[in-house]
Amino acid sequence: MTGGATDTVARPLLELTGITKRYGDLLANDDVSLRVAPGEVVAMLGENGAGKSTLMKVVYGLVRPDAGTVAVDGRPLDISSPKDAMAAGIGMVTQEFSLVETMTVTDNVALSGTGLGRVDRAETRRRVVEAMERVGVSLDPDRLVGSLSIGERQRVEIVKALFHDCRVVILDEPTAVLTPQDVRALFETVRRLRTAGLGILVVSHKLREVAEISDRVVVLRRGRLVGDRVTATVRDEELAALMMGGSTDEVAAATATPAAEPSELEAAVGMEVPTDQPAASATTTAASPTPGTTTGTTTGTTGEPVLRLTGLTVSRGGRDLLSGIDLAVRAGEIVGLAGVSGNGQTELVEVLSGTLPVTSGTLEVDGQDVTSADVGRRLAAGLGRLTEDRRGSVVPQMSVEQNLVLEDLPAYTRRGLLDRKAVRAHAEAMIERFDIRARPADAVATLSGGNMQKVLLARALARRPRVLVVAQPTRGLDIGAYRYVHQQLDELRTEGAGVLLVSEDLDELRALSDRVVVLFRGEVVGEMPVAEASPDRLGVLMAGGGSS
Amino acid sequence: MKFVLRGHEPRWLAPVAVLVAVLVTLALTAVPIRLAGAAPLAAYERYLVTPLTSTSGLHEVLLTATPLLFTGIAVAIAFRAGYWNIGAEGQFLLGAIGTTWVGTTFTDLPAPVALPLGFLAGAAGGLLWAVVPAWLKRRAGIDEVVTTLLLNPVALLVVQGLLNGPWRNSSSGFTDSDRLGSGFDLPALIPDSRVHWGFGVAVVVIVVAGVVLARTATGVRIKAAGQAPRAAEFSGVDVGRLQWRCALVSGAIAGLGGASQVMGVQHQLTAGISDGYGYTGVIVATLGGLGAIGVVLVALLLGDISVGAQNVSLVLQVPAQLGAMFSALLLLAVLSAMSWRRYRLQWRPRSRSGGSR
């Protein structure tokens, strides 16, 4: 990349060039190039699964890329372990700290750098205090780490990086576990690091944070770098749209330093819309937005509500995770639920699945009140579920056939015993119908992500649910499985079932949904027919622009 | 070199793994047997083969295996559900206490009433001892490994307390309980042998447990709850309740073992009523792959070794503890070998080691 913004800085401290990493069919990183200059804070935004962590692992020597180079201070490095990365001046503060709770701050900081020889404790302590002063961290160097708060521990980790004379500090989701006060303290520390001339890379999916501390924002989506913006001039909604994949001309026009060519962006988006999909009304309307006609079409083809949430509220520890959600999904429609992750989608899916209790409000499936019903009764009422947590939905060591009947065991019981023939026949039928590449007796743990998702899809659809709740149904899937899942959801709608589609992928939402609902901080902040759901409008709502 | 998850387990793998483990065990135990001044081959023959070559030897093997069948299947049921009941020893003892109580209180009952009552009291005793840890686990999430384990010595103290106090033998004054009423004597299962009907009850319990575990919806749910509790919960299995029930059933079956030992062998409560059967039950269950058939095979094998060990120590003048050492090494070897059922070794050049997950 030869952007204009990079001209202002002399020589990048950290430079990634063409990093590519492939896991099977999945491109975790696709030709990612990135620079961090001295005294610059770069934020890397991206939804879960966008490839951020893989990229960080590459930089830190935990994963070896298939192609591309990492250079520090212009020197290409052969980083194959965190030790190499540290030696090259790269420090990383991960979400999980590697601190010994029963040791003091000083000992923890010194620990990673000491060999087997003698340790000059007084000297070490002096250097630790000095490193802390440099970044304005005030901690008692003799306190036990076990007695520190999470925020303080994080600061110890940062001091650790400085202690090793790191020049580039990578902070991976640094605010995920912090209180607001700790976040302020962290940002102050980051500013000090910048003043000291270090290069800082903050990985995050929180727009607000990024706006507050970074100089530049890069956006990663499906393994590709899809945006590189100067923080001061970029709007939140533009970033939200970039993260979730809705690229518009406006967005492209507003770019100061486009990292990827606009044509590349369009190509990426074009590829993700299934082309072999049966001509569904939603796809057509999404492709050719003609306001006015859409509303009529949507209500015309749909029937009675098969899922209805009324004032649904979920609180935990005095905090509302979901507050007063009113939402209906009618027979024969797909309702898309948009939102930046962490705004209540996961909780909504858990509540519907029956694994998180409702605090107040009601929940109906096909006219039956299932607010406090257990999983079995919800399934009997006609609910189907496909959550983002695939591994938490199957028993990995159990066979494909047993996993397939796990939710429906009584139906396969004859005179008290499991009807093995029926179980096997069901598995064979499902394997055939859903094109699962496995034998009935294979352990599910050995299946690929796509095949595992097909097993779950088969289980969810086998009982012909009236409404299907799906979350991130295509995350991590290759293009073939991606299309297949979309096709199945579309068929389900054609057969007259309702679908609630939760996704962090705007293209997916816009390609499949009839209506789109936006969730922000646990509340519904917008609802519109898909034709009106432009990436820009969704971006505004997802960034909180629509809430009072 | 690294472990890779197996897609499909070949049929020959499990028997081969066990065979390898047995060979490794034989090789390792040869050293201490030599040090004890005996010939390893002769010792092995007496450990494993001699007990099976005579009718009386076979009877002794069945008799020795009987308590292990109870504790083995008890532990297997709990472990399958993901409830780590290490307390079969205590539950066994409480079962023995329960049976002794009814047996010394209602001494005049005829056998058709006395025997079922004796087993019932044993099951109740074992269940009682299992309730507290199971309840703590369910209500407060307190780790059952610790609570069940710690209750074992407590159970032994209860036995000793009873034998030193209220239940001290009324005629001899020894620290053994009075003899149970004659109606409580389990008849011989095989005529002219010490093999009693406790063995038959054990086999019935194991067959029922085996069918439930392997062939019913409940069995699938138990397996799911044990292997992936979150996924089981997602699929509508009430994991907490299932584990609670399995814990109680496990305790009750261990208690039946105590009942069987009191009514079939000792006919009174003694401080040595359990020869570590509850702990050995953990070995039996684990080696047996937490399945009914496995439990039967391992219980018989350990019975064989244990009968053989007595023989070896008599004939070859080596310590009887070598038998225990043999069993323990076998456990370690088999468990190590069994990891090959799920994983296979993959050798790959160093340069590519960072290349993929």
Tab-separated table of N, CA, C and O in Angstrom, chain A residues 21 23 63-64 353 355 375 385 387 389 392-398 402 406-407 409-410 413 416-418 420 439 441-443 445-446 459, chain B residues 5-8 211-212 214-218 220-221 223-225 227-228 230-237 342 350-352 354-357:
chain	number	residue	atom	x	y	z
A	21	LYS	N	-2.651	-16.111	5.849
A	21	LYS	CA	-2.688	-17.341	6.638
A	21	LYS	C	-3.977	-18.082	6.326
A	21	LYS	O	-5.064	-17.531	6.433
A	23	TYR	N	-6.321	-21.526	7.016
A	23	TYR	CA	-6.625	-22.735	7.798
A	23	TYR	C	-7.610	-23.560	6.980
A	23	TYR	O	-8.785	-23.232	6.923
A	63	VAL	N	1.958	-18.031	15.421
A	63	VAL	CA	1.474	-18.679	14.207
A	63	VAL	C	2.389	-18.245	13.081
A	63	VAL	O	2.791	-17.083	12.997
A	64	ARG	N	2.753	-19.201	12.251
A	64	ARG	CA	3.630	-18.880	11.131
A	64	ARG	C	2.771	-18.609	9.890
A	64	ARG	O	1.948	-19.440	9.531
A	353	SER	N	-32.934	-19.728	23.229
A	353	SER	CA	-32.542	-21.141	23.269
A	353	SER	C	-32.970	-21.816	24.551
A	353	SER	O	-33.043	-23.032	24.620
A	355	THR	N	-31.292	-21.227	27.530
A	355	THR	CA	-30.153	-21.414	28.427
A	355	THR	C	-29.911	-20.194	29.311
A	355	THR	O	-29.011	-20.196	30.124
A	375	VAL	N	-36.009	-26.400	27.707
A	375	VAL	CA	-35.616	-26.589	26.310
A	375	VAL	C	-36.570	-27.534	25.586
A	375	VAL	O	-37.028	-27.252	24.475
A	385	ARG	N	-33.034	-24.150	16.816
A	385	ARG	CA	-31.939	-23.271	17.219
A	385	ARG	C	-30.630	-23.656	16.553
A	385	ARG	O	-30.311	-24.819	16.408
A	387	THR	N	-26.957	-21.966	17.145
A	387	THR	CA	-26.258	-20.839	17.770
A	387	THR	C	-24.848	-20.696	17.236
A	387	THR	O	-24.353	-21.569	16.518
A	389	ASP	N	-22.230	-20.780	18.956
A	389	ASP	CA	-21.325	-21.637	19.708
A	389	ASP	C	-21.499	-23.088	19.269
A	389	ASP	O	-22.138	-23.874	19.927
A	392	GLY	N	-20.332	-25.786	21.600
A	392	GLY	CA	-21.155	-25.907	22.797
A	392	GLY	C	-22.511	-26.510	22.514
A	392	GLY	O	-23.343	-26.649	23.402
A	393	SER	N	-22.759	-26.880	21.272
A	393	SER	CA	-24.053	-27.450	20.913
A	393	SER	C	-23.966	-28.933	20.592
A	393	SER	O	-24.981	-29.594	20.477
A	394	VAL	N	-22.766	-29.436	20.399
A	394	VAL	CA	-22.609	-30.864	20.115
A	394	VAL	C	-21.767	-31.519	21.207
A	394	VAL	O	-21.020	-30.845	21.904
A	395	VAL	N	-21.903	-32.824	21.325
A	395	VAL	CA	-21.028	-33.581	22.215
A	395	VAL	C	-19.915	-34.138	21.327
A	395	VAL	O	-20.149	-35.069	20.559
A	396	PRO	N	-18.725	-33.548	21.410
A	396	PRO	CA	-17.689	-33.848	20.414
A	396	PRO	C	-17.320	-35.320	20.307
A	396	PRO	O	-17.108	-35.822	19.210
A	397	GLN	N	-17.253	-36.019	21.461
A	397	GLN	CA	-16.807	-37.406	21.400
A	397	GLN	C	-17.915	-38.372	20.991
A	397	GLN	O	-17.677	-39.534	20.752
A	398	MET	N	-19.128	-37.856	20.937
A	398	MET	CA	-20.236	-38.729	20.586
A	398	MET	C	-20.386	-38.772	19.069
A	398	MET	O	-19.948	-37.874	18.361
A	402	GLN	N	-25.749	-40.063	17.161
A	402	GLN	CA	-26.298	-39.768	18.488
A	402	GLN	C	-26.495	-38.271	18.682
A	402	GLN	O	-27.470	-37.848	19.292
A	406	LEU	N	-30.022	-36.226	19.723
A	406	LEU	CA	-29.875	-35.850	21.134
A	406	LEU	C	-31.065	-35.044	21.664
A	406	LEU	O	-31.435	-35.159	22.831
A	407	GLU	N	-31.643	-34.219	20.817
A	407	GLU	CA	-32.751	-33.377	21.292
A	407	GLU	C	-34.091	-34.077	21.157
A	407	GLU	O	-35.121	-33.524	21.524
A	409	LEU	N	-34.680	-37.669	21.757
A	409	LEU	CA	-34.480	-39.065	22.138
A	409	LEU	C	-35.780	-39.864	22.335
A	409	LEU	O	-35.864	-41.008	21.883
A	410	PRO	N	-36.806	-39.301	22.983
A	410	PRO	CA	-38.028	-40.101	23.183
A	410	PRO	C	-38.608	-40.624	21.872
A	410	PRO	O	-39.159	-41.726	21.825
A	413	THR	N	-37.197	-44.024	20.926
A	413	THR	CA	-37.227	-45.050	21.962
A	413	THR	C	-38.413	-45.982	21.730
A	413	THR	O	-39.540	-45.523	21.552
A	416	GLY	N	-38.784	-48.637	25.792
A	416	GLY	CA	-37.740	-48.289	26.743
A	416	GLY	C	-36.323	-48.309	26.181
A	416	GLY	O	-35.411	-47.782	26.792
A	417	LEU	N	-36.134	-48.933	25.029
A	417	LEU	CA	-34.784	-49.014	24.470
A	417	LEU	C	-34.669	-48.118	23.250
A	417	LEU	O	-35.633	-47.897	22.531
A	418	LEU	N	-33.449	-47.628	23.036
A	418	LEU	CA	-33.206	-46.835	21.839
A	418	LEU	C	-33.341	-47.735	20.613
A	418	LEU	O	-32.807	-48.839	20.587
A	420	ARG	N	-31.960	-48.525	17.601
A	420	ARG	CA	-30.710	-48.209	16.917
A	420	ARG	C	-30.871	-48.132	15.404
A	420	ARG	O	-30.231	-47.354	14.742
A	439	ARG	N	-19.503	-40.378	8.305
A	439	ARG	CA	-20.273	-41.599	8.502
A	439	ARG	C	-21.060	-41.462	9.798
A	439	ARG	O	-20.645	-40.723	10.695
A	441	ALA	N	-21.287	-43.174	12.417
A	441	ALA	CA	-20.625	-43.528	13.673
A	441	ALA	C	-19.401	-42.668	13.960
A	441	ALA	O	-18.774	-42.811	15.004
A	442	ASP	N	-19.049	-41.757	13.059
A	442	ASP	CA	-17.889	-40.898	13.293
A	442	ASP	C	-18.139	-39.960	14.465
A	442	ASP	O	-19.243	-39.447	14.641
A	443	ALA	N	-17.088	-39.709	15.227
A	443	ALA	CA	-17.206	-38.723	16.308
A	443	ALA	C	-17.295	-37.333	15.683
A	443	ALA	O	-16.590	-37.023	14.726
A	445	ALA	N	-16.287	-34.630	16.778
A	445	ALA	CA	-15.051	-33.853	16.963
A	445	ALA	C	-14.158	-33.888	15.733
A	445	ALA	O	-13.358	-32.991	15.513
A	446	THR	N	-14.311	-34.929	14.921
A	446	THR	CA	-13.402	-35.068	13.785
A	446	THR	C	-13.922	-34.386	12.525
A	446	THR	O	-13.279	-34.427	11.485
A	459	ARG	N	-30.034	-31.179	12.679
A	459	ARG	CA	-30.738	-31.431	13.919
A	459	ARG	C	-31.822	-30.385	14.146
A	459	ARG	O	-32.930	-30.699	14.576
B	5	LEU	N	-6.061	-35.954	16.932
B	5	LEU	CA	-7.323	-36.627	17.209
B	5	LEU	C	-7.634	-37.637	16.105
B	5	LEU	O	-7.467	-37.359	14.931
B	6	ARG	N	-8.076	-38.805	16.513
B	6	ARG	CA	-8.422	-39.837	15.550
B	6	ARG	C	-9.806	-39.609	14.967
B	6	ARG	O	-10.716	-39.222	15.688
B	7	GLY	N	-9.975	-39.855	13.711
B	7	GLY	CA	-11.289	-39.746	13.115
B	7	GLY	C	-12.106	-40.975	13.449
B	7	GLY	O	-13.256	-40.899	13.861
B	8	HIS	N	-11.502	-42.104	13.280
B	8	HIS	CA	-12.225	-43.342	13.399
B	8	HIS	C	-11.343	-44.306	14.160
B	8	HIS	O	-10.164	-44.431	13.859
B	211	VAL	N	-27.499	-52.169	30.153
B	211	VAL	CA	-28.560	-51.902	29.169
B	211	VAL	C	-28.951	-50.424	29.225
B	211	VAL	O	-29.082	-49.747	28.193
B	212	VAL	N	-29.125	-49.905	30.439
B	212	VAL	CA	-29.525	-48.505	30.563
B	212	VAL	C	-28.456	-47.589	29.956
B	212	VAL	O	-28.758	-46.677	29.191
B	214	ALA	N	-26.078	-48.246	27.731
B	214	ALA	CA	-25.733	-48.409	26.320
B	214	ALA	C	-26.941	-48.356	25.384
B	214	ALA	O	-26.788	-48.041	24.208
B	215	ARG	N	-28.120	-48.655	25.900
B	215	ARG	CA	-29.223	-48.842	24.971
B	215	ARG	C	-30.428	-47.935	25.170
B	215	ARG	O	-31.435	-48.097	24.481
B	216	THR	N	-30.378	-47.022	26.118
B	216	THR	CA	-31.567	-46.208	26.345
B	216	THR	C	-31.279	-44.721	26.167
B	216	THR	O	-30.127	-44.295	26.124
B	217	ALA	N	-32.350	-43.950	26.074
B	217	ALA	CA	-32.231	-42.499	25.977
B	217	ALA	C	-31.509	-41.945	27.201
B	217	ALA	O	-30.666	-41.055	27.098
B	218	THR	N	-31.828	-42.504	28.362
B	218	THR	CA	-31.166	-42.062	29.593
B	218	THR	C	-29.650	-42.239	29.478
B	218	THR	O	-28.880	-41.372	29.884
B	220	VAL	N	-27.819	-42.233	26.779
B	220	VAL	CA	-27.255	-41.219	25.882
B	220	VAL	C	-27.158	-39.881	26.612
B	220	VAL	O	-26.154	-39.166	26.509
B	221	ARG	N	-28.194	-39.573	27.390
B	221	ARG	CA	-28.172	-38.301	28.129
B	221	ARG	C	-27.041	-38.293	29.160
B	221	ARG	O	-26.346	-37.286	29.331
B	223	LYS	N	-24.257	-39.914	29.023
B	223	LYS	CA	-22.997	-39.778	28.304
B	223	LYS	C	-22.778	-38.324	27.875
B	223	LYS	O	-21.689	-37.766	28.043
B	224	ALA	N	-23.831	-37.717	27.354
B	224	ALA	CA	-23.725	-36.329	26.910
B	224	ALA	C	-23.408	-35.413	28.089
B	224	ALA	O	-22.548	-34.533	28.004
B	225	ALA	N	-24.090	-35.648	29.215
B	225	ALA	CA	-23.871	-34.813	30.403
B	225	ALA	C	-22.440	-34.946	30.886
B	225	ALA	O	-21.826	-33.977	31.331
B	227	GLN	N	-19.729	-35.917	29.031
B	227	GLN	CA	-18.695	-35.515	28.079
B	227	GLN	C	-18.762	-34.057	27.695
B	227	GLN	O	-17.741	-33.430	27.423
B	228	ALA	N	-19.943	-33.489	27.602
B	228	ALA	CA	-20.086	-32.090	27.190
B	228	ALA	C	-21.308	-31.499	27.882
B	228	ALA	O	-22.363	-31.362	27.268
B	230	ARG	N	-22.262	-28.585	28.703
B	230	ARG	CA	-22.895	-27.402	28.118
B	230	ARG	C	-23.777	-27.791	26.933
B	230	ARG	O	-24.896	-27.320	26.788
B	231	ALA	N	-23.241	-28.685	26.098
B	231	ALA	CA	-24.010	-29.121	24.939
B	231	ALA	C	-25.237	-29.911	25.384
B	231	ALA	O	-26.314	-29.800	24.800
B	232	ALA	N	-25.077	-30.715	26.450
B	232	ALA	CA	-26.202	-31.485	26.965
B	232	ALA	C	-27.286	-30.541	27.463
B	232	ALA	O	-28.468	-30.700	27.155
B	233	GLU	N	-26.860	-29.542	28.195
B	233	GLU	CA	-27.794	-28.536	28.702
B	233	GLU	C	-28.527	-27.865	27.537
B	233	GLU	O	-29.739	-27.683	27.575
B	234	PHE	N	-27.777	-27.530	26.517
B	234	PHE	CA	-28.359	-26.884	25.339
B	234	PHE	C	-29.413	-27.784	24.709
B	234	PHE	O	-30.423	-27.316	24.196
B	235	SER	N	-29.166	-29.079	24.745
B	235	SER	CA	-30.104	-30.010	24.120
B	235	SER	C	-31.233	-30.409	25.057
B	235	SER	O	-31.957	-31.353	24.770
B	236	GLY	N	-31.354	-29.737	26.166
B	236	GLY	CA	-32.496	-29.981	27.028
B	236	GLY	C	-32.274	-30.998	28.128
B	236	GLY	O	-33.227	-31.422	28.771
B	237	VAL	N	-31.015	-31.407	28.343
B	237	VAL	CA	-30.740	-32.342	29.431
B	237	VAL	C	-30.491	-31.522	30.696
B	237	VAL	O	-29.692	-30.585	30.684
B	342	ARG	N	-8.009	-42.531	21.228
B	342	ARG	CA	-8.543	-41.247	20.769
B	342	ARG	C	-7.525	-40.445	19.974
B	342	ARG	O	-7.881	-39.592	19.184
B	350	ARG	N	10.548	-30.691	12.025
B	350	ARG	CA	10.590	-29.541	12.921
B	350	ARG	C	10.220	-28.239	12.200
B	350	ARG	O	9.538	-27.380	12.743
B	351	SER	N	10.649	-28.119	10.944
B	351	SER	CA	10.503	-26.841	10.259
B	351	SER	C	9.047	-26.471	10.037
B	351	SER	O	8.695	-25.308	9.928
B	352	ARG	N	8.181	-27.473	10.008
B	352	ARG	CA	6.785	-27.148	9.725
B	352	ARG	C	5.952	-27.059	11.003
B	352	ARG	O	4.749	-26.882	10.946
B	354	GLY	N	5.334	-24.930	13.210
B	354	GLY	CA	4.477	-23.775	13.479
B	354	GLY	C	3.455	-23.565	12.393
B	354	GLY	O	2.689	-22.620	12.430
B	355	GLY	N	3.450	-24.452	11.403
B	355	GLY	CA	2.666	-24.205	10.192
B	355	GLY	C	1.171	-24.314	10.313
B	355	GLY	O	0.446	-23.660	9.589
B	356	SER	N	0.670	-25.126	11.233
B	356	SER	CA	-0.775	-25.219	11.312
B	356	SER	C	-1.177	-25.595	12.719
B	356	SER	O	-0.358	-25.986	13.528
B	357	ARG	N	-2.450	-25.431	12.965
B	357	ARG	CA	-2.945	-25.729	14.304
B	357	ARG	C	-3.060	-27.209	14.535
B	357	ARG	O	-3.567	-27.919	13.685
